[in-house]
Coordinates of N, CA and C in Angstrom, one line a residue:
X22 N 26.6 3.2 5.2 CA 26.2 2.0 4.6 C 25.7 1.9 3.4
X23 N 25.7 1.5 1.9 CA 25.6 2.0 0.5 C 23.7 1.1 0.8
X24 N 22.8 1.4 -0.2 CA 22.0 1.7 0.0 C 21.9 0.3 -0.8
X25 N 21.4 -1.1 -0.9 CA 21.2 -1.8 -2.5 C 19.9 -1.8 -2.7
X26 N 18.5 -2.2 -2.2 CA 17.2 -2.4 -1.8 C 16.5 -1.6 -1.6
X27 N 15.3 -1.4 -2.5 CA 14.1 -0.6 -1.8 C 13.5 -1.4 -2.1
X28 N 11.9 -1.3 -0.8 CA 11.1 -2.2 -0.7 C 9.7 -1.4 -0.8
X29 N 9.1 -1.6 -1.1 CA 7.6 -0.8 -1.9 C 6.2 -1.6 -1.4
X30 N 5.8 -0.9 -0.3 CA 4.5 -0.6 0.2 C 3.9 -1.3 -1.2
X31 N 2.7 -1.7 -1.6 CA 1.8 -2.0 -2.4 C 0.1 -0.8 -2.0
X32 N -0.4 -1.6 -1.6 CA -2.1 -0.9 -1.8 C -1.6 0.8 -1.5
X33 N -2.0 1.7 -2.3 CA -2.1 3.2 -1.9 C -0.4 3.5 -2.0
X34 N 0.8 2.5 -2.4 CA 2.0 3.4 -2.9 C 2.4 2.8 -3.9
X35 N 2.5 2.1 -4.7 CA 2.5 1.6 -5.8 C 1.4 1.8 -6.5
X36 N -0.2 1.6 -6.1 CA -0.8 1.7 -7.1 C -2.0 2.3 -6.2
X37 N -2.7 3.2 -6.2 CA -3.8 3.4 -6.0 C -5.1 3.1 -5.3
X38 N -5.2 1.5 -5.4 CA -6.2 0.8 -4.9 C -7.0 0.6 -3.9
X39 N -6.6 1.9 -2.7 CA -7.5 2.4 -1.5 C -8.2 3.1 -1.9
X40 N -8.4 3.8 -3.1 CA -8.8 5.0 -3.5 C -10.5 3.9 -4.4
X41 N -10.1 3.5 -5.0 CA -10.7 2.4 -5.7 C -11.6 1.6 -4.4
X42 N -10.9 0.9 -3.3 CA -11.8 0.2 -2.5 C -12.9 1.0 -2.3
X43 N -12.1 1.9 -1.9 CA -13.4 3.0 -1.1 C -14.9 3.2 -1.9
X44 N -14.5 3.5 -3.6 CA -15.3 3.9 -4.4 C -16.0 2.8 -4.4
X45 N -15.6 1.2 -4.5 CA -16.4 0.2 -4.7 C -17.1 0.0 -3.6
X46 N -17.1 0.7 -2.4 CA -17.8 0.6 -1.1 C -19.0 1.1 -1.4
X47 N -18.7 2.4 -1.7 CA -19.9 3.5 -1.6 C -20.5 3.3 -2.6
X48 N -20.3 2.7 -4.0 CA -21.5 2.2 -4.6 C -21.9 1.1 -4.3
X49 N -21.5 0.2 -3.7 CA -22.6 -0.7 -3.4 C -23.3 -0.5 -2.5
X50 N -22.9 0.4 -1.0 CA -24.4 1.1 0.2 C -25.2 1.9 -1.2
X51 N -24.9 2.4 -2.2 CA -26.0 3.6 -3.0 C -26.5 2.5 -3.6
X52 N -26.3 1.2 -3.7 CA -27.2 0.2 -4.5 C -28.2 0.0 -3.7
X53 N -28.6 0.4 -2.7 CA -29.6 -0.3 -1.2 C -30.1 1.5 -1.4
X54 N -29.6 2.3 -1.5 CA -30.0 3.7 -1.2 C -29.5 4.2 0.3
X55 N -28.4 3.8 0.4 CA -27.4 4.5 1.6 C -26.5 4.8 1.1
X56 N -26.2 5.8 2.5 CA -24.8 6.5 1.8 C -23.5 6.0 3.1
X57 N -22.5 5.7 2.7 CA -21.4 5.2 3.0 C -20.9 5.7 4.2
X58 N -21.0 5.6 5.7 CA -19.8 6.7 6.8 C -18.6 6.2 6.6
X59 N -17.8 7.0 5.8 CA -16.6 7.0 5.6 C -15.9 7.4 6.9
X60 N -16.2 8.0 7.8 CA -15.2 7.8 9.2 C -14.8 6.2 9.1
X61 N -13.3 6.6 9.6 CA -13.0 5.2 10.1 C -12.8 4.4 9.2
X62 N -13.1 4.9 8.2 CA -13.2 3.4 6.8 C -11.8 2.4 6.7
X63 N -10.5 3.5 6.6 CA -9.3 2.6 6.8 C -9.4 2.4 8.3
X64 N -8.4 1.4 8.3 CA -8.3 0.0 9.8 C -6.8 0.5 9.9
X65 N -6.5 0.8 10.9 CA -5.1 1.4 12.0 C -4.3 0.1 11.5
X66 N -4.5 -0.9 11.0 CA -3.5 -1.9 10.2 C -3.5 -2.2 8.8
X67 N -3.2 -3.3 8.7 CA -3.0 -3.9 7.3 C -3.9 -4.7 6.7
X68 N -4.7 -5.4 7.7 CA -5.5 -6.9 7.7 C -6.5 -6.7 6.9
X69 N -7.4 -7.4 6.6 CA -8.3 -7.1 5.8 C -9.5 -7.4 6.9
X70 N -10.6 -6.1 6.9 CA -11.8 -6.1 7.5 C -12.9 -5.9 6.5
X71 N -12.8 -6.6 5.5 CA -13.9 -6.3 4.6 C -15.4 -7.6 5.3
X72 N -15.1 -8.3 5.8 CA -16.1 -9.0 6.5 C -16.6 -8.2 7.5
X73 N -15.9 -7.0 8.2 CA -16.8 -6.5 9.1 C -17.3 -5.3 8.4
X74 N -17.2 -4.9 7.3 CA -17.9 -3.8 6.0 C -18.8 -4.6 5.6
X75 N -18.9 -6.0 5.4 CA -19.8 -6.5 5.1 C -20.9 -6.6 5.8
X76 N -20.8 -6.6 7.3 CA -21.7 -7.1 8.6 C -22.4 -5.9 8.9
X77 N -21.6 -4.3 8.7 CA -22.0 -3.2 8.8 C -23.4 -3.4 7.8
X78 N -23.0 -3.2 6.9 CA -23.7 -2.8 5.4 C -24.9 -3.8 5.9
X79 N -25.0 -5.5 6.3 CA -25.7 -6.1 6.3 C -26.9 -5.4 7.6
X80 N -26.4 -5.0 8.8 CA -27.0 -4.1 9.5 C -28.1 -3.2 9.0
X81 N -27.3 -2.3 7.9 CA -27.7 -0.8 7.4 C -29.0 -1.9 7.1
X82 N -28.9 -2.6 5.7 CA -30.4 -2.9 4.9 C -31.5 -4.1 5.8
X83 N -30.8 -4.4 6.9 CA -31.9 -5.1 7.4 C -32.2 -6.7 6.7
X84 N -33.2 -6.8 6.8 CA -33.8 -8.3 6.5 C -33.9 -8.4 4.7
X85 N -33.4 -9.6 4.4 CA -33.3 -9.7 2.4 C -31.9 -9.2 2.2
X86 N -30.9 -9.0 3.2 CA -29.6 -8.6 2.7 C -29.0 -9.8 1.7
X87 N -29.0 -10.0 1.0 CA -27.9 -11.1 0.1 C -26.2 -10.7 0.4
X88 N -25.6 -11.2 0.9 CA -24.2 -11.0 1.2 C -23.4 -11.4 -0.1
X89 N -23.6 -12.8 -0.6 CA -23.4 -13.1 -1.8 C -23.4 -12.1 -2.9
X90 N -24.8 -12.3 -2.9 CA -25.1 -11.0 -4.5 C -24.5 -9.6 -4.1
X91 N -24.4 -9.3 -3.1 CA -23.3 -8.0 -2.5 C -22.1 -7.9 -2.8
X92 N -21.3 -9.1 -2.9 CA -19.7 -9.2 -2.7 C -19.8 -9.0 -4.2
X93 N -20.1 -9.9 -5.2 CA -20.3 -10.2 -6.4 C -20.1 -9.0 -7.2
X94 N -21.0 -8.4 -7.1 CA -21.4 -7.2 -7.5 C -20.4 -5.8 -7.0
X95 N -20.0 -5.9 -5.7 CA -18.8 -5.2 -5.7 C -17.5 -5.4 -6.6
X96 N -17.6 -6.5 -6.5 CA -16.1 -6.9 -6.8 C -16.3 -6.4 -8.3
X97 N -17.6 -6.8 -9.2 CA -17.4 -6.8 -10.7 C -17.2 -5.3 -10.5
X98 N -17.5 -4.4 -10.0 CA -17.6 -2.6 -10.1 C -16.0 -2.5 -9.7
X99 N -15.4 -3.0 -8.6 CA -14.2 -2.6 -8.7 C -13.4 -3.1 -9.4
X100 N -13.5 -4.3 -10.4 CA -12.8 -4.6 -11.6 C -12.7 -3.8 -12.5
X101 N -13.8 -3.2 -12.8 CA -14.1 -2.3 -14.3 C -13.3 -1.3 -13.9
X102 N -13.3 -0.2 -12.4 CA -12.8 0.3 -12.3 C -11.2 0.5 -12.3
X103 N -10.5 -0.8 -11.9 CA -9.0 -1.2 -12.2 C -8.4 -1.2 -12.8
X104 N -9.3 -1.9 -14.1 CA -8.9 -2.1 -15.6 C -8.4 -0.8 -16.0
X105 N -8.4 0.4 -15.5 CA -7.7 1.2 -16.4 C -6.5 2.0 -15.0
X106 N -6.2 1.2 -14.2 CA -5.4 1.9 -12.9 C -4.4 1.3 -13.1
X107 N -3.1 2.6 -13.2 CA -1.6 2.0 -13.3 C -0.8 2.3 -12.1
X108 N 0.4 2.5 -11.9 CA 1.4 2.6 -11.2 C 0.5 4.3 -10.6
X109 N 1.4 4.5 -9.2 CA 1.1 6.2 -8.9 C 1.5 6.3 -9.2
X110 N 1.1 8.5 -9.6 CA 2.1 8.9 -10.0 C 3.6 9.3 -9.4
X111 N 4.6 9.4 -10.7 CA 5.7 9.0 -10.2 C 6.5 8.4 -9.9
X112 N 6.0 6.8 -9.8 CA 6.3 5.6 -9.6 C 7.3 5.2 -10.5
X113 N 6.7 5.2 -11.6 CA 7.4 4.5 -12.9 C 8.8 5.4 -13.2
X114 N 8.8 6.3 -13.2 CA 10.3 7.2 -13.2 C 11.2 6.4 -11.8
X115 N 10.8 6.6 -10.8 CA 11.5 6.3 -9.5 C 12.1 4.5 -9.9
X116 N 11.3 3.5 -10.6 CA 11.2 2.0 -10.5 C 12.7 2.3 -11.9
X117 N 12.1 2.7 -13.3 CA 13.6 3.0 -14.0 C 14.5 4.0 -13.8
X118 N 14.8 5.0 -12.7 CA 15.9 5.1 -12.3 C 16.5 4.4 -11.2
X119 N 15.9 3.4 -10.3 CA 16.3 2.4 -9.6 C 17.0 1.1 -10.2
X120 N 16.1 1.0 -11.4 CA 16.8 -0.5 -12.7 C 18.7 0.2 -12.9
X121 N 18.3 1.5 -13.5 CA 19.1 2.3 -13.7 C 20.6 2.0 -12.6
X122 N 20.2 2.5 -12.1 CA 21.2 2.2 -10.6 C 21.7 1.3 -10.2
X123 N 21.0 0.3 -10.8 CA 21.4 -1.5 -9.9 C 20.6 -1.9 -8.9
X124 N 20.1 -0.6 -8.4 CA 19.1 -1.0 -7.0 C 18.3 -2.6 -6.7
X125 N 18.1 -3.2 -6.5 CA 17.3 -4.1 -5.8 C 16.1 -4.6 -5.7
X126 N 14.8 -4.4 -6.3 CA 13.6 -3.8 -6.0 C 12.4 -5.2 -5.5
X127 N 11.9 -4.6 -4.1 CA 11.0 -5.6 -3.5 C 9.6 -5.0 -3.4
X128 N 8.6 -5.6 -2.9 CA 7.2 -5.5 -2.4 C 7.0 -6.3 -0.9
X129 N 6.5 -5.3 0.1 CA 6.5 -5.8 1.2 C 5.2 -5.6 1.6
X130 N 4.2 -6.5 1.1 CA 2.6 -5.9 0.9 C 1.7 -6.8 2.2
X131 N 0.7 -6.1 3.0 CA -0.2 -6.8 3.6 C -1.0 -7.6 3.4
X132 N -1.5 -7.0 1.9 CA -2.2 -7.7 0.8 C -1.7 -9.3 0.7
X133 N -2.7 -10.2 0.6 CA -2.1 -11.2 -0.2 C -1.0 -11.1 -1.7
X134 N -0.5 -12.6 -1.9 CA 0.5 -12.3 -3.0 C -0.7 -12.4 -4.1
X135 N -1.4 -13.0 -3.9 CA -2.5 -13.2 -5.8 C -2.8 -11.7 -6.1
X136 N -2.9 -11.0 -5.1 CA -3.5 -9.7 -5.6 C -2.3 -8.7 -5.6
X137 N -1.7 -8.4 -5.1 CA -0.3 -8.0 -5.5 C 0.2 -8.2 -6.9
X138 N 0.7 -9.8 -6.8 CA 0.7 -10.2 -8.3 C 0.1 -9.8 -9.5
X139 N -1.2 -10.6 -9.3 CA -2.4 -9.8 -10.4 C -2.2 -8.6 -10.5
X140 N -2.2 -7.8 -9.9 CA -2.0 -6.0 -10.3 C -0.9 -5.7 -11.1
X141 N 0.4 -6.0 -10.5 CA 1.4 -5.3 -11.0 C 1.5 -6.3 -12.7
X142 N 0.7 -7.4 -12.5 CA 1.3 -8.4 -13.9 C 0.3 -7.5 -14.8
X143 N -0.9 -7.6 -14.4 CA -1.5 -6.5 -15.5 C -1.4 -5.3 -16.4
X144 N -0.3 -4.4 -15.4 CA 0.2 -3.1 -15.4 C 1.7 -3.3 -16.4
X145 N 2.0 -4.9 -16.4 CA 3.5 -5.1 -17.0 C 4.4 -4.9 -16.1
X146 N 4.3 -4.6 -15.1 CA 5.6 -4.3 -14.0 C 6.1 -5.5 -12.6
X147 N 5.2 -6.4 -12.7 CA 5.8 -7.6 -11.7 C 7.1 -7.8 -12.3
X148 N 7.7 -7.9 -13.2 CA 8.7 -8.6 -13.7 C 10.0 -7.5 -13.1
X149 N 9.7 -6.4 -12.6 CA 10.6 -5.5 -12.2 C 11.4 -5.5 -10.6
X150 N 10.2 -6.7 -10.1 CA 10.4 -6.7 -8.4 C 10.9 -8.5 -8.3
X151 N 12.2 -8.1 -7.8 CA 13.0 -9.1 -7.8 C 11.9 -10.4 -6.6
X152 N 11.1 -9.4 -5.8 CA 10.8 -10.3 -5.0 C 9.4 -10.1 -4.5
X153 N 8.5 -10.8 -3.9 CA 7.3 -10.4 -3.2 C 7.4 -10.7 -1.8
X154 N 7.0 -10.1 -1.0 CA 6.5 -10.7 0.6 C 5.1 -10.5 1.0
X155 N 4.2 -10.8 1.2 CA 3.1 -11.0 1.4 C 2.3 -11.5 2.6
X156 N 1.2 -10.6 3.0 CA 0.2 -11.1 4.2 C 0.0 -12.3 4.2
X157 N -0.2 -13.1 3.7 CA -0.8 -14.3 3.8 C 0.4 -15.2 3.6
X158 N 1.7 -14.3 4.2 CA 2.6 -15.6 4.3 C 3.5 -15.2 5.6
X159 N 2.9 -14.3 6.8 CA 3.0 -13.8 8.1 C 1.7 -14.3 8.4
X160 N 2.2 -14.1 9.9 CA 1.1 -14.4 11.2 C 0.8 -13.1 11.2
X161 N 1.1 -12.1 11.1 CA -0.2 -10.9 11.5 C 0.7 -9.6 10.6
X162 N -0.3 -8.8 9.5 CA -0.5 -7.3 8.9 C 0.3 -6.2 9.6
X163 N 1.0 -5.1 8.9 CA 1.4 -3.8 9.5 C 0.4 -3.1 10.6
X164 N 0.8 -3.0 11.6 CA 2.0 -2.4 12.0 C 3.3 -3.5 12.3
X165 N 2.9 -4.8 12.9 CA 3.5 -5.6 12.6 C 4.6 -5.7 11.5
X166 N 6.2 -6.0 11.7 CA 7.3 -5.9 11.5 C 7.8 -7.1 10.2
X167 N 6.4 -8.2 10.4 CA 7.0 -9.6 9.8 C 7.2 -9.6 8.7
X168 N 6.1 -8.6 7.8 CA 6.5 -9.0 6.5 C 7.8 -8.3 5.7
X169 N 8.0 -7.3 6.7 CA 9.6 -6.3 6.2 C 10.5 -6.9 6.5
X170 N 10.5 -8.1 7.7 CA 11.8 -8.7 7.9 C 11.5 -9.9 6.9
X171 N 10.4 -10.5 6.2 CA 10.3 -11.7 5.4 C 11.1 -11.2 4.1
X172 N 11.0 -9.7 3.9 CA 11.4 -9.5 2.7 C 13.2 -9.0 2.8
X173 N 13.4 -8.8 3.9 CA 14.7 -8.5 4.3 C 15.1 -10.1 4.2
X174 N 14.6 -10.8 4.4 CA 15.0 -12.3 4.2 C 15.5 -12.7 3.3
X175 N 14.5 -12.3 2.3 CA 14.3 -13.2 1.1 C 15.7 -12.4 0.2
X176 N 15.6 -11.1 0.7 CA 16.7 -10.3 -0.1 C 18.4 -10.6 0.7
X177 N 18.2 -11.1 1.7 CA 19.5 -11.5 2.1 C 20.7 -10.2 2.3
X178 N 19.5 -9.2 3.1 CA 20.3 -7.9 3.3 C 19.9 -7.8 4.9
X179 N 20.8 -6.9 5.1 CA 20.8 -6.1 6.4 C 19.4 -5.1 6.3
X180 N 18.9 -4.8 7.3 CA 17.8 -3.3 7.2 C 18.6 -2.2 6.6
X181 N 20.0 -2.2 7.3 CA 21.1 -0.7 6.7 C 21.0 -0.6 5.6
X182 N 20.9 -2.3 4.8 CA 21.2 -1.6 3.1 C 19.8 -1.7 2.4
X183 N 18.8 -1.0 3.1 CA 17.5 -1.2 1.9 C 16.4 -0.3 2.6
X184 N 16.0 0.7 2.0 CA 15.0 1.9 1.9 C 13.6 1.1 1.6
X185 N 12.7 1.4 2.7 CA 11.4 1.3 2.9 C 10.5 2.7 2.3
X186 N 9.4 2.1 1.5 CA 8.5 3.5 1.1 C 7.6 2.7 1.3
X187 N 6.4 3.9 2.1 CA 5.3 3.6 2.3 C 3.9 4.6 2.2
X188 N 2.8 4.6 2.2 CA 1.8 5.4 2.1 C 0.8 5.7 3.6
X189 N 0.7 4.8 4.7 CA 0.2 4.7 5.6 C 1.0 5.1 7.2
X190 N 0.3 5.2 7.8 CA 1.2 5.3 9.3 C 1.8 4.0 10.3
X191 N 0.9 3.1 10.1 CA 1.2 1.7 10.5 C 1.9 0.8 9.5
X192 N 2.1 1.6 8.1 CA 3.7 0.7 7.5 C 4.8 1.2 7.6
X193 N 4.6 2.7 8.0 CA 5.7 3.1 8.7 C 6.7 2.6 9.8
X194 N 5.4 2.5 10.9 CA 5.7 1.6 11.8 C 6.3 0.4 11.9
X195 N 5.7 -0.3 11.0 CA 6.0 -1.7 10.3 C 7.6 -1.6 10.0
X196 N 7.9 -0.7 8.9 CA 9.4 -0.4 8.4 C 10.6 0.0 9.4
X197 N 10.0 0.8 10.5 CA 10.7 1.2 11.4 C 11.0 0.0 12.3
X198 N 10.2 -0.4 12.5 CA 10.5 -1.8 13.9 C 11.0 -3.0 13.4
X199 N 11.2 -2.9 11.7 CA 12.3 -4.1 11.3 C 13.7 -3.5 11.0
X200 N 13.8 -2.3 11.3 CA 15.2 -1.1 11.4 C 15.8 -1.0 10.1
X201 N 14.4 -0.8 9.2 CA 14.5 -0.3 7.8 C 14.0 1.6 8.0
X202 N 15.5 2.2 6.8 CA 14.9 3.6 7.2 C 13.6 3.9 5.9
X203 N 12.4 4.8 6.2 CA 11.5 4.7 5.3 C 11.2 6.7 5.0
X204 N 10.7 6.4 4.0 CA 10.7 7.2 3.3 C 8.8 7.5 3.0
X205 N 7.8 8.4 3.2 CA 6.7 8.1 3.9 C 6.1 9.0 2.3
X206 N 4.8 8.4 1.2 CA 3.8 9.5 0.6 C 2.8 9.5 1.3
X207 N 2.0 9.8 2.0 CA 0.8 10.3 3.3 C 0.0 10.1 1.9
X208 N -1.4 8.5 2.1 CA -2.2 8.8 1.5 C -3.3 9.7 1.8
X209 N -4.3 10.0 0.8 CA -5.0 10.9 0.8 C -6.3 11.1 2.0
X210 N -6.5 9.6 3.1 CA -7.3 9.6 4.1 C -6.4 10.1 5.0
X211 N -5.3 10.1 5.3 CA -5.0 10.4 6.6 C -4.2 11.7 7.0
X212 N -4.3 12.3 7.7 CA -3.2 13.6 8.2 C -2.1 13.5 8.0
X213 N -1.1 14.1 7.5 CA 0.1 14.3 7.4 C 1.1 14.5 8.6
X214 N 0.0 14.8 9.6 CA 0.8 14.8 11.1 C 1.4 13.6 11.6
X215 N 0.8 12.4 11.1 CA 0.8 11.4 11.6 C 1.8 10.4 11.1
X216 N 3.0 11.0 10.4 CA 3.9 10.4 9.7 C 5.3 11.0 10.2
X217 N 4.8 12.0 11.5 CA 6.5 11.7 12.2 C 7.5 11.0 12.2
X218 N 7.0 10.0 12.3 CA 7.8 8.5 12.9 C 8.9 8.3 11.4
X219 N 8.8 8.8 10.5 CA 9.3 8.6 8.7 C 10.1 9.2 8.7
X220 N 11.3 8.6 7.8 CA 12.8 9.3 8.0 C 12.6 10.8 6.6
X221 N 11.6 10.6 6.3 CA 11.2 11.4 4.8 C 9.8 11.7 4.4
X222 N 9.4 12.6 4.3 CA 7.9 12.7 3.8 C 7.5 13.4 2.8
X223 N 7.5 13.3 1.4 CA 7.5 13.4 0.4 C 5.7 13.6 0.0
X224 N 5.1 14.6 -0.5 CA 3.8 14.9 -1.2 C 3.4 13.8 -2.1
X225 N 4.4 13.5 -3.1 CA 4.3 13.0 -4.5 C 5.7 11.9 -5.0
X226 N 5.5 11.0 -5.8 CA 7.0 10.0 -5.9 C 7.4 11.3 -7.5
X227 N 6.3 12.2 -7.6 CA 6.8 12.6 -8.6 C 7.2 14.2 -8.5
X228 N 7.5 14.8 -7.4 CA 8.1 15.9 -6.8 C 9.5 15.9 -6.5
X229 N 10.2 14.7 -6.6 CA 11.5 14.6 -6.4 C 12.3 13.4 -6.9
X230 N 12.7 13.6 -7.8 CA 13.6 12.6 -8.2 C 14.2 11.5 -7.0
X231 N 14.5 9.9 -7.6 CA 14.6 9.0 -6.8 C 16.0 9.1 -6.3
X232 N 16.9 9.2 -6.9 CA 18.7 9.7 -6.0 C 18.5 10.8 -5.1
X233 N 17.8 11.8 -5.5 CA 17.2 12.7 -4.1 C 16.4 12.3 -3.0
X234 N 15.8 11.8 -3.0 CA 15.6 11.0 -2.4 C 16.4 10.0 -1.3
X235 N 17.0 9.4 -2.2 CA 17.7 8.3 -1.3 C 19.2 8.9 -0.2
X236 N 19.5 10.1 -1.1 CA 20.5 11.2 -0.5 C 20.4 11.6 0.4
X237 N 18.9 12.1 0.9 CA 18.5 12.4 2.1 C 18.1 11.7 2.8
X238 N 18.1 10.5 3.0 CA 17.8 9.4 3.9 C 18.7 8.3 4.2
X239 N 20.2 8.7 3.1 CA 21.1 7.7 3.4 C 22.3 7.9 4.6
X240 N 21.9 9.4 5.2 CA 22.6 8.9 6.2 C 22.0 9.1 7.4
X241 N 20.5 9.0 7.0 CA 19.4 9.2 8.1 C 19.3 7.6 9.1
X242 N 19.7 8.0 11.0 CA 19.6 7.4 11.9 C 17.9 7.0 12.1
X243 N 18.0 5.4 12.5 CA 16.3 5.0 13.4 C 16.2 6.1 14.3
X244 N 15.1 6.6 14.4 CA 14.8 7.4 15.7 C 14.9 9.1 15.3
X245 N 15.9 9.1 14.3 CA 16.3 10.4 13.7 C 15.3 11.9 13.5
X246 N 14.1 11.3 12.7 CA 12.6 11.8 12.7 C 12.9 12.4 10.8
X247 N 12.0 12.9 11.0 CA 11.4 13.1 9.2 C 12.3 14.5 8.6
X248 N 12.5 14.2 7.2 CA 13.1 14.9 6.5 C 12.0 15.7 5.4
X249 N 11.4 16.8 5.7 CA 10.1 17.1 4.3 C 10.7 17.4 2.8
X250 N 11.2 16.7 2.6 CA 11.2 17.2 1.0 C 10.3 17.6 -0.1
X251 N 10.6 18.7 -0.7 CA 9.6 19.3 -1.8 C 8.5 18.3 -2.9

C-alpha cells in the first residue's frame, strides 16, 4: 500500500530540544553549587516530569529554595540556548524531499501544542506541516498510542498509509501500537539496542535520503524487525 503521509515526533527528532532541556537543568543545579545526577534523567514516557525534577532540586538545596525564581532562571537560560536551535541535521532535506513527492506531513508529540507550534514557527517550519497532534489533546503520553491515533484520524488515513519517525524507544512503541511502521533515529541518551522494535534504525537523517528510507520500510510488516540503514 502506498505511503501518503509522514508523521514526525518533535522533541529529539525534528529538533534537539532534549539536549537543551538537560543543559538547562545542569545550569540550574550549578547555580546552587550542585551537580545534576543525569542517570535516569529522561523518563520512560513522553509525559512532563519537571515537577518531580524541581522537587528533587528542592530536596538537594534545602531550606531557602525558591521554586519560582529557580523556574524563571532555568527558563530564561533555555530560551537563550533555544534562540539558535534549528531543525535536526538532515531533517530539512527530508522535509523538502517529502514536499517534492507530494507527501503529507504531520507531527505527533507528547509535548503540548503551544511548545511544538512556537518552536516550529520560530524556525519558519510550522507551515510545512498539515497538522499537529499533541500531548495536551490526549489522555496519556507515549508509549500510549493515543497521539498517533489522533494524527491518523486528522489525516483521515489508515496506519498502513503513513510512516512514523521517532527518537525514543517509548515513541517507537507508541507508533507501532497505533499500527504504523516506524523509523528510529536514536537520541544520544538511549542505547541503540533498545530500538529493536523499529522497522529501520538510522544514525542520523543526514546519512540517507528520504526516498531510500521509505523504500526500505515500504514492504515492512508490523513485527518484522529493524533494518539498519547506513
